[in-house]
Coordinates of C-alpha atoms in Angstrom, one line a residue:
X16 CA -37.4 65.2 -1.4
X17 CA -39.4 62.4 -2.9
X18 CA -37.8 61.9 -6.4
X19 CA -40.0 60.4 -9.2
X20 CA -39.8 57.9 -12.0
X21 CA -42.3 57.9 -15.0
X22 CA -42.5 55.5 -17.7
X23 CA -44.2 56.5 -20.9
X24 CA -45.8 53.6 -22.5
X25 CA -48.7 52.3 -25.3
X26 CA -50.3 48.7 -25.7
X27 CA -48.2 46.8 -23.4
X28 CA -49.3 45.7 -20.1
X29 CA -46.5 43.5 -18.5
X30 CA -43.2 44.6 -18.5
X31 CA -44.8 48.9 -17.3
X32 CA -46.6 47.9 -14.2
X33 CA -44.1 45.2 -13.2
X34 CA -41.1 48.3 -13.6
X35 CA -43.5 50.7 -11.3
X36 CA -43.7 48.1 -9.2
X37 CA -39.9 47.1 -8.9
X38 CA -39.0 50.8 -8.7
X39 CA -41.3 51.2 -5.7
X40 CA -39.8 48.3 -4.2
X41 CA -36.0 49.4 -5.0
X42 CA -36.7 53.4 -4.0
X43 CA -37.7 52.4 -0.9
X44 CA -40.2 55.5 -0.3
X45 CA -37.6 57.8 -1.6
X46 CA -37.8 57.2 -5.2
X47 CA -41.3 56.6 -6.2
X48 CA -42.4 55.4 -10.0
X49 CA -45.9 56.0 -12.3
X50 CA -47.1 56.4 -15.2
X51 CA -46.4 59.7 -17.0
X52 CA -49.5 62.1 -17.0
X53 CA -50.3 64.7 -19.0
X54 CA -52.6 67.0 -18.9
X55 CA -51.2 69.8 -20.6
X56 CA -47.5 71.1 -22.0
X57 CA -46.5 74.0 -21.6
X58 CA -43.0 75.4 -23.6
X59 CA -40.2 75.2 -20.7
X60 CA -42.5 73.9 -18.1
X61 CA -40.4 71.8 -15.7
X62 CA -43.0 68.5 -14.5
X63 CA -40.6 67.0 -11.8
X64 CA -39.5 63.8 -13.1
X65 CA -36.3 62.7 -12.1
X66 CA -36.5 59.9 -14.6
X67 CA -38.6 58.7 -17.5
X68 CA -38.6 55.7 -19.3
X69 CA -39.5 56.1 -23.0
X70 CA -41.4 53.3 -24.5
X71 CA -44.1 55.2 -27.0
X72 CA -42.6 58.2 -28.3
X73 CA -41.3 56.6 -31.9
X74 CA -45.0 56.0 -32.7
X75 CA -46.7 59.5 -30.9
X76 CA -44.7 63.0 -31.9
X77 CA -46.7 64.7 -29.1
X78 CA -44.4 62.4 -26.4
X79 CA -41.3 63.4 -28.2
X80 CA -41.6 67.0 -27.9
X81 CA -42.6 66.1 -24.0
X82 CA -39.8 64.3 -23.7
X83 CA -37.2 67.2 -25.2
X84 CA -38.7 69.5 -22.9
X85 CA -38.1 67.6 -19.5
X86 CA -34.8 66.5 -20.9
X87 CA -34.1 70.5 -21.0
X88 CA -35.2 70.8 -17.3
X89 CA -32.8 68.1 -16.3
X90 CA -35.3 65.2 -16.1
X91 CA -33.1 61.9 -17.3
X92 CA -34.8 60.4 -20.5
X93 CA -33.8 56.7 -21.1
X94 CA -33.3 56.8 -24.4
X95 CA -31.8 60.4 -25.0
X96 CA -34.7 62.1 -27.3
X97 CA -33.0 64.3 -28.8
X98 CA -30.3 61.7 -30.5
X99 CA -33.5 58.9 -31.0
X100 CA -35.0 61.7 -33.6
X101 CA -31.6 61.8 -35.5
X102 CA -30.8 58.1 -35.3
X103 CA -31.6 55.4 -38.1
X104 CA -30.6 52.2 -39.4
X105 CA -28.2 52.9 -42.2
X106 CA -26.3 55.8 -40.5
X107 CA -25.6 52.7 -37.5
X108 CA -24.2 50.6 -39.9
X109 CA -21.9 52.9 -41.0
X110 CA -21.0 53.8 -37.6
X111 CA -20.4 49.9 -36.3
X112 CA -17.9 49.9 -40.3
X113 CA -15.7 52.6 -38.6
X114 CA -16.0 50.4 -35.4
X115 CA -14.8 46.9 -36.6
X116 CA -17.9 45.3 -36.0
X117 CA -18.7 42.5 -38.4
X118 CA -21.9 43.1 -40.4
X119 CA -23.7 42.5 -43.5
X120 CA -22.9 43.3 -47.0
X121 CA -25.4 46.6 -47.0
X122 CA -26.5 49.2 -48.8
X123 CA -29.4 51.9 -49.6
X124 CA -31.8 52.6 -52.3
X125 CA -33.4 55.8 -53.2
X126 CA -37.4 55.8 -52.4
X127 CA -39.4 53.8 -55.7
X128 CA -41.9 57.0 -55.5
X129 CA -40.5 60.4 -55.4
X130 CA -41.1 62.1 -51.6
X131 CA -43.9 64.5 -51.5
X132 CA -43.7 68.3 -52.6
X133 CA -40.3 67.1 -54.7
X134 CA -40.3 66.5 -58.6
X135 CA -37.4 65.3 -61.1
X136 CA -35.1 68.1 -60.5
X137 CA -35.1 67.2 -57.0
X138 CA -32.8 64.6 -58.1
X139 CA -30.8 65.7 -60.4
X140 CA -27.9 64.4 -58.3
X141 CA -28.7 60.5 -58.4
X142 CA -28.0 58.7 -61.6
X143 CA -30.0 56.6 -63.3
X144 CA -30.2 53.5 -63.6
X145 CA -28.7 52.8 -60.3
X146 CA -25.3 50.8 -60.9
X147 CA -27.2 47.3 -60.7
X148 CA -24.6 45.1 -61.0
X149 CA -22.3 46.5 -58.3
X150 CA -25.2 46.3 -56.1
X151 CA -26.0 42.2 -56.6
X152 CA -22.7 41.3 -56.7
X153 CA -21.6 43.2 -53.5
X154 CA -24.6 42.1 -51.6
X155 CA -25.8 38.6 -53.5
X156 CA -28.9 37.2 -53.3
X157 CA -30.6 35.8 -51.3
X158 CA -30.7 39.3 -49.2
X159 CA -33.2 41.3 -47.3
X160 CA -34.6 45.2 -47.9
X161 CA -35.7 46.6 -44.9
X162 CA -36.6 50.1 -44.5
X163 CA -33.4 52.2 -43.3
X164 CA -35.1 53.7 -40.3
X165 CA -37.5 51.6 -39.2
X166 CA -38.3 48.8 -36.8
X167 CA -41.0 45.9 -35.7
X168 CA -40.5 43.7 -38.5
X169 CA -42.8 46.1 -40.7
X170 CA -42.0 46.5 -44.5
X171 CA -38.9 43.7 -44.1
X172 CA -38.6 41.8 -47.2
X173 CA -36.8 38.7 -48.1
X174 CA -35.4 39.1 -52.1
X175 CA -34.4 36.0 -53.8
X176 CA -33.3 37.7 -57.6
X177 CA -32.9 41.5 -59.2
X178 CA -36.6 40.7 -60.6
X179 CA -37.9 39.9 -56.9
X180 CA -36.2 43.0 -55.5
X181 CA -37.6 45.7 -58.1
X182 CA -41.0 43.7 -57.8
X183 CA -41.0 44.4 -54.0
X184 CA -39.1 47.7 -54.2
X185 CA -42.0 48.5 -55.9
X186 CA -44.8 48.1 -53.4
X187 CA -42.3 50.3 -50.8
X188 CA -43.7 53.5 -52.1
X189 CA -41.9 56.3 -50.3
X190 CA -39.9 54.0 -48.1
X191 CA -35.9 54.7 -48.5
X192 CA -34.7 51.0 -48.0
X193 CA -31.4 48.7 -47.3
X194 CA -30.9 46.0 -49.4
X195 CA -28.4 43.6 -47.0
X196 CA -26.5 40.2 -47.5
X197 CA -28.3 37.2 -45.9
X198 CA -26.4 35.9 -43.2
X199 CA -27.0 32.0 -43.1
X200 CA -26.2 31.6 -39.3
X201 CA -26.0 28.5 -36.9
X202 CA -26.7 30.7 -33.6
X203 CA -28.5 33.9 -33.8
X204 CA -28.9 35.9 -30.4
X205 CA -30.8 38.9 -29.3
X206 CA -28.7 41.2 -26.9
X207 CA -30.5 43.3 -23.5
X208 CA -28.1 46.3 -23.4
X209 CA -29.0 48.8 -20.2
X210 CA -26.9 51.8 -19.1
X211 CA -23.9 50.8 -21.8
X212 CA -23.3 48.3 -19.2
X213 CA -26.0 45.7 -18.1
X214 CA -26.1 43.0 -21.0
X215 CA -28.7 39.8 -20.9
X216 CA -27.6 37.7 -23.7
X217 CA -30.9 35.4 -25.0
X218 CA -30.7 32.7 -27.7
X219 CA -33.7 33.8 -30.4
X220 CA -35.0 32.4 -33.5
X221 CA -36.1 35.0 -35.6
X222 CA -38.1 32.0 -38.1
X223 CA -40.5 30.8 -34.7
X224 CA -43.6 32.3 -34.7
X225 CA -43.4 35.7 -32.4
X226 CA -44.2 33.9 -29.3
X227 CA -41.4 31.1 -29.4
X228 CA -38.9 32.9 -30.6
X229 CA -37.1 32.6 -27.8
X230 CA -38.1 29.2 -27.2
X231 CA -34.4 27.8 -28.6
X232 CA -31.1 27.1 -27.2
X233 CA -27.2 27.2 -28.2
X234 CA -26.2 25.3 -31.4
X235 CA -22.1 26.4 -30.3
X236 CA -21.1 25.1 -27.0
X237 CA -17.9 24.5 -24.9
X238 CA -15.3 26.7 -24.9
X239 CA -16.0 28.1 -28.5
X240 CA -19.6 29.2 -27.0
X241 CA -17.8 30.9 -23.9
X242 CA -15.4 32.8 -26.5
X243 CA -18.8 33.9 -28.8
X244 CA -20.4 34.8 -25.4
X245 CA -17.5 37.2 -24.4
X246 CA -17.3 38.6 -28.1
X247 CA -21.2 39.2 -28.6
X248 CA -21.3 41.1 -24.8
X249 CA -18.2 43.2 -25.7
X250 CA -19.5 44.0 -28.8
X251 CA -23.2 44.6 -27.4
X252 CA -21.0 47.4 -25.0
X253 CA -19.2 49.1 -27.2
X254 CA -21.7 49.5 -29.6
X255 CA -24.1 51.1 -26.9
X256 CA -21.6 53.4 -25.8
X257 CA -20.9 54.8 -29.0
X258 CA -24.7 55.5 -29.7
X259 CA -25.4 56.4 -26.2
X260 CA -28.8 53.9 -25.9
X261 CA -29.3 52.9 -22.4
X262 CA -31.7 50.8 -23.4
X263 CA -31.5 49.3 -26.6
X264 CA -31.2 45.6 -28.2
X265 CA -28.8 44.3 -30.5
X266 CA -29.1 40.9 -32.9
X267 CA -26.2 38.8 -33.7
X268 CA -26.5 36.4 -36.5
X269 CA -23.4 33.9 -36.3
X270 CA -21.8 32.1 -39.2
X271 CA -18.9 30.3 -39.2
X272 CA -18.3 31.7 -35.3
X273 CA -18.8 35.0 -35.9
X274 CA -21.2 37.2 -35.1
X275 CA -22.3 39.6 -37.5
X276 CA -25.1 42.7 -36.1
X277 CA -27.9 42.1 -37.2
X278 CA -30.0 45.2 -35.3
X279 CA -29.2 47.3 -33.1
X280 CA -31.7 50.2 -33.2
X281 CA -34.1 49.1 -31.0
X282 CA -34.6 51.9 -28.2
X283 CA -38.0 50.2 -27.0
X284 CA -37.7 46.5 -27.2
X285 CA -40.0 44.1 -26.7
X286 CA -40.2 43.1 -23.0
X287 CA -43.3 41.7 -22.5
X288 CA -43.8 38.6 -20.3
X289 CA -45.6 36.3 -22.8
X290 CA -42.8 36.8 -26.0
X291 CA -39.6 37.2 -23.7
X292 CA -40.4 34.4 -21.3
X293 CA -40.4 34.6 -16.8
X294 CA -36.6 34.7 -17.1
X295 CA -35.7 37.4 -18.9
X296 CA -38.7 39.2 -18.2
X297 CA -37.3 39.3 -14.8
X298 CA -33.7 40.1 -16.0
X299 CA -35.1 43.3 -18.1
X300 CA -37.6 44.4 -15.0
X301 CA -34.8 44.1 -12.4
X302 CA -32.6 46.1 -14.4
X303 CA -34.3 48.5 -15.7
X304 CA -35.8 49.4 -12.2
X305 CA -31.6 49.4 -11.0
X306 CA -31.1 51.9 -13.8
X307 CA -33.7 54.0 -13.4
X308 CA -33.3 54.4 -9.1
X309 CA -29.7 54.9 -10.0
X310 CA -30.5 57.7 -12.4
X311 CA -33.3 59.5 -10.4
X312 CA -30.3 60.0 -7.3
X313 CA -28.2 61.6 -9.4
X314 CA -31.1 64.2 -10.1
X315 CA -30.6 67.9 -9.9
X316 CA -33.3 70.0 -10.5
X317 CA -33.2 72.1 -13.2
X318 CA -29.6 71.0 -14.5
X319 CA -29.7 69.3 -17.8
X320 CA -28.5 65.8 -17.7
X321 CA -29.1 64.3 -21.1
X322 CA -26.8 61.2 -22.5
X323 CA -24.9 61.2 -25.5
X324 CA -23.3 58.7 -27.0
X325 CA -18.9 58.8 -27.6
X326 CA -19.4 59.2 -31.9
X327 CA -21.3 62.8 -30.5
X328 CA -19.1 63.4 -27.6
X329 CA -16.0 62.7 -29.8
X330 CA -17.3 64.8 -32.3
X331 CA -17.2 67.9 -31.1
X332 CA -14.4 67.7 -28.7

């Protein structure tokens, strides 16, 4: 039986076609990979992937119910659909705390405008003002706010006083944002992670404009650069597995030698050829295409086969 891989996917035109491609070439006949297409959904309807690779579904709710419903009939959804709805930014962070992973000073705001379809008693359990003064000191300034589930750069503010945070807080509207300590690093790197076990460890600088921000090298070197290496890939691991992304990101700002997480909730990263560069564009199609073949012959019809993370697994052991 010809097994197949599909790859759900928006704007982007490199990194899909060169993964169909690569698959093709690795499934050898027997595994064959195209673009998802849908022409209708149908509630428990099995569409015969073996595989899809999920690179649209945060921005199109449509795709995400599609996705639930071939996980159900045992197609293999890199990432897991189910735990990408309940994920976000500020719940990770607390996660990598119980971990020992070093991170920013962080913590979250209440929306400035009150949600939709809620009014003042609503919030009858926040106080207010908000303790201010814990909140500078713990975190200091300069810092960042960043929305606590989102991603892309979007809404990411750099707060340089109280008076510049509430005068940004302001314009965030319904926006529940982290406030987090600005690391002042000498090496920042942006972390591949695929299958909790693949790692591509790329030297980024997150001040170059978008398309050279890879275009930098190591500031560390010698044996202390071989030591960061080993810590940032262990780290990038264990993070993974305890989130249960098999294909995610993760950002390590490093001060002082060590490397505080930066991101790590990016479950479709930017791969394209023209930001990434030929070199790790190859390193993230050859992998990906590995993972997927590997995951479409493990494919049983019907049987569900969907990816959890340890922090779930553990949790209801």
């Amino acid at each position: 039986m010809v097994k197949k891989v599909g790859i759900l996917f928006g704007m982007e035109d490199t990194f899909p076609w060169a993964f169909i491609d690569k698959v093709n070439e690795l499934g050898k006949g027997e595994i064959v990979a195209e673009p998802v297409s849908i022409d209708k959904l149908e509630q428990g309807t099995d569409y015969g992937y073996a595989v899809i690779i999920d690179r649209i579904s945060q921005d199109v709710p449509f795709y995400r119910a599609y996705l639930k419903n071939a996980a159900l009939n045992g197609t293999y959804v890199i990432n897991n659909p189910f735990w990408w709805s309940a994920d976000e930014k500020f719940f990770n962070n607390a996660l990598m705390i119980k971990l020992g992973i070093p991170l920013p000073k962080t913590v979250l705001l209440p929306s400035y405008e009150r949600p939709e379809n809620t009014s003042e008693t609503s919030f009858r359990n926040l106080k207010f003002p908000h303790d201010w003064d814990y909140i500078f000191n713990y975190v200091g300034f300069p810092a960042y706010m960043k929305p606590h589930d989102g991603g892309g750069w979007r809404n990411v503010y750099r707060v340089e006083s109280p008076e510049d945070l509430w005068s940004k807080h302001s314009e965030t509207e319904q926006l529940v944002m982290m406030v987090q300590e600005e690391i002042i690093f000498d090496d920042y790197y942006r972390v591949y992670c695929l299958g909790k076990k693949y790692v591509h460890i790329m030297p980024y600088e997150p001040r170059n404009a978008h398309h050279l921000r890879y275009a930098t090298t190591h500031k560390t070197q010698g044996a202390e650069l071989e030591k960061l290496l080993k810590t940032i890939h262990d780290y990038t691991i264990k993070m993974n597995e305890a989130l249960g992304y098999d294909f995610n990101t993760v950002e390590f700002a490093v001060r002082d030698g060590i490397p505080y997480a930066i991101d790590f909730c990016n479950p479709a990263p930017d791969a394209d050829r023209n930001s990434v560069g030929e070199e790790n564009f190859a390193w993230i199609v050859e992998h990906a295409a590995k993972l997927a073949v590997e995951k479409a012959k493990e494919y049983v019809p019907g049987k569900p086969n969907i990816s959890w993370g340890s922090f779930v697994k553990d949790s209801v052991q």
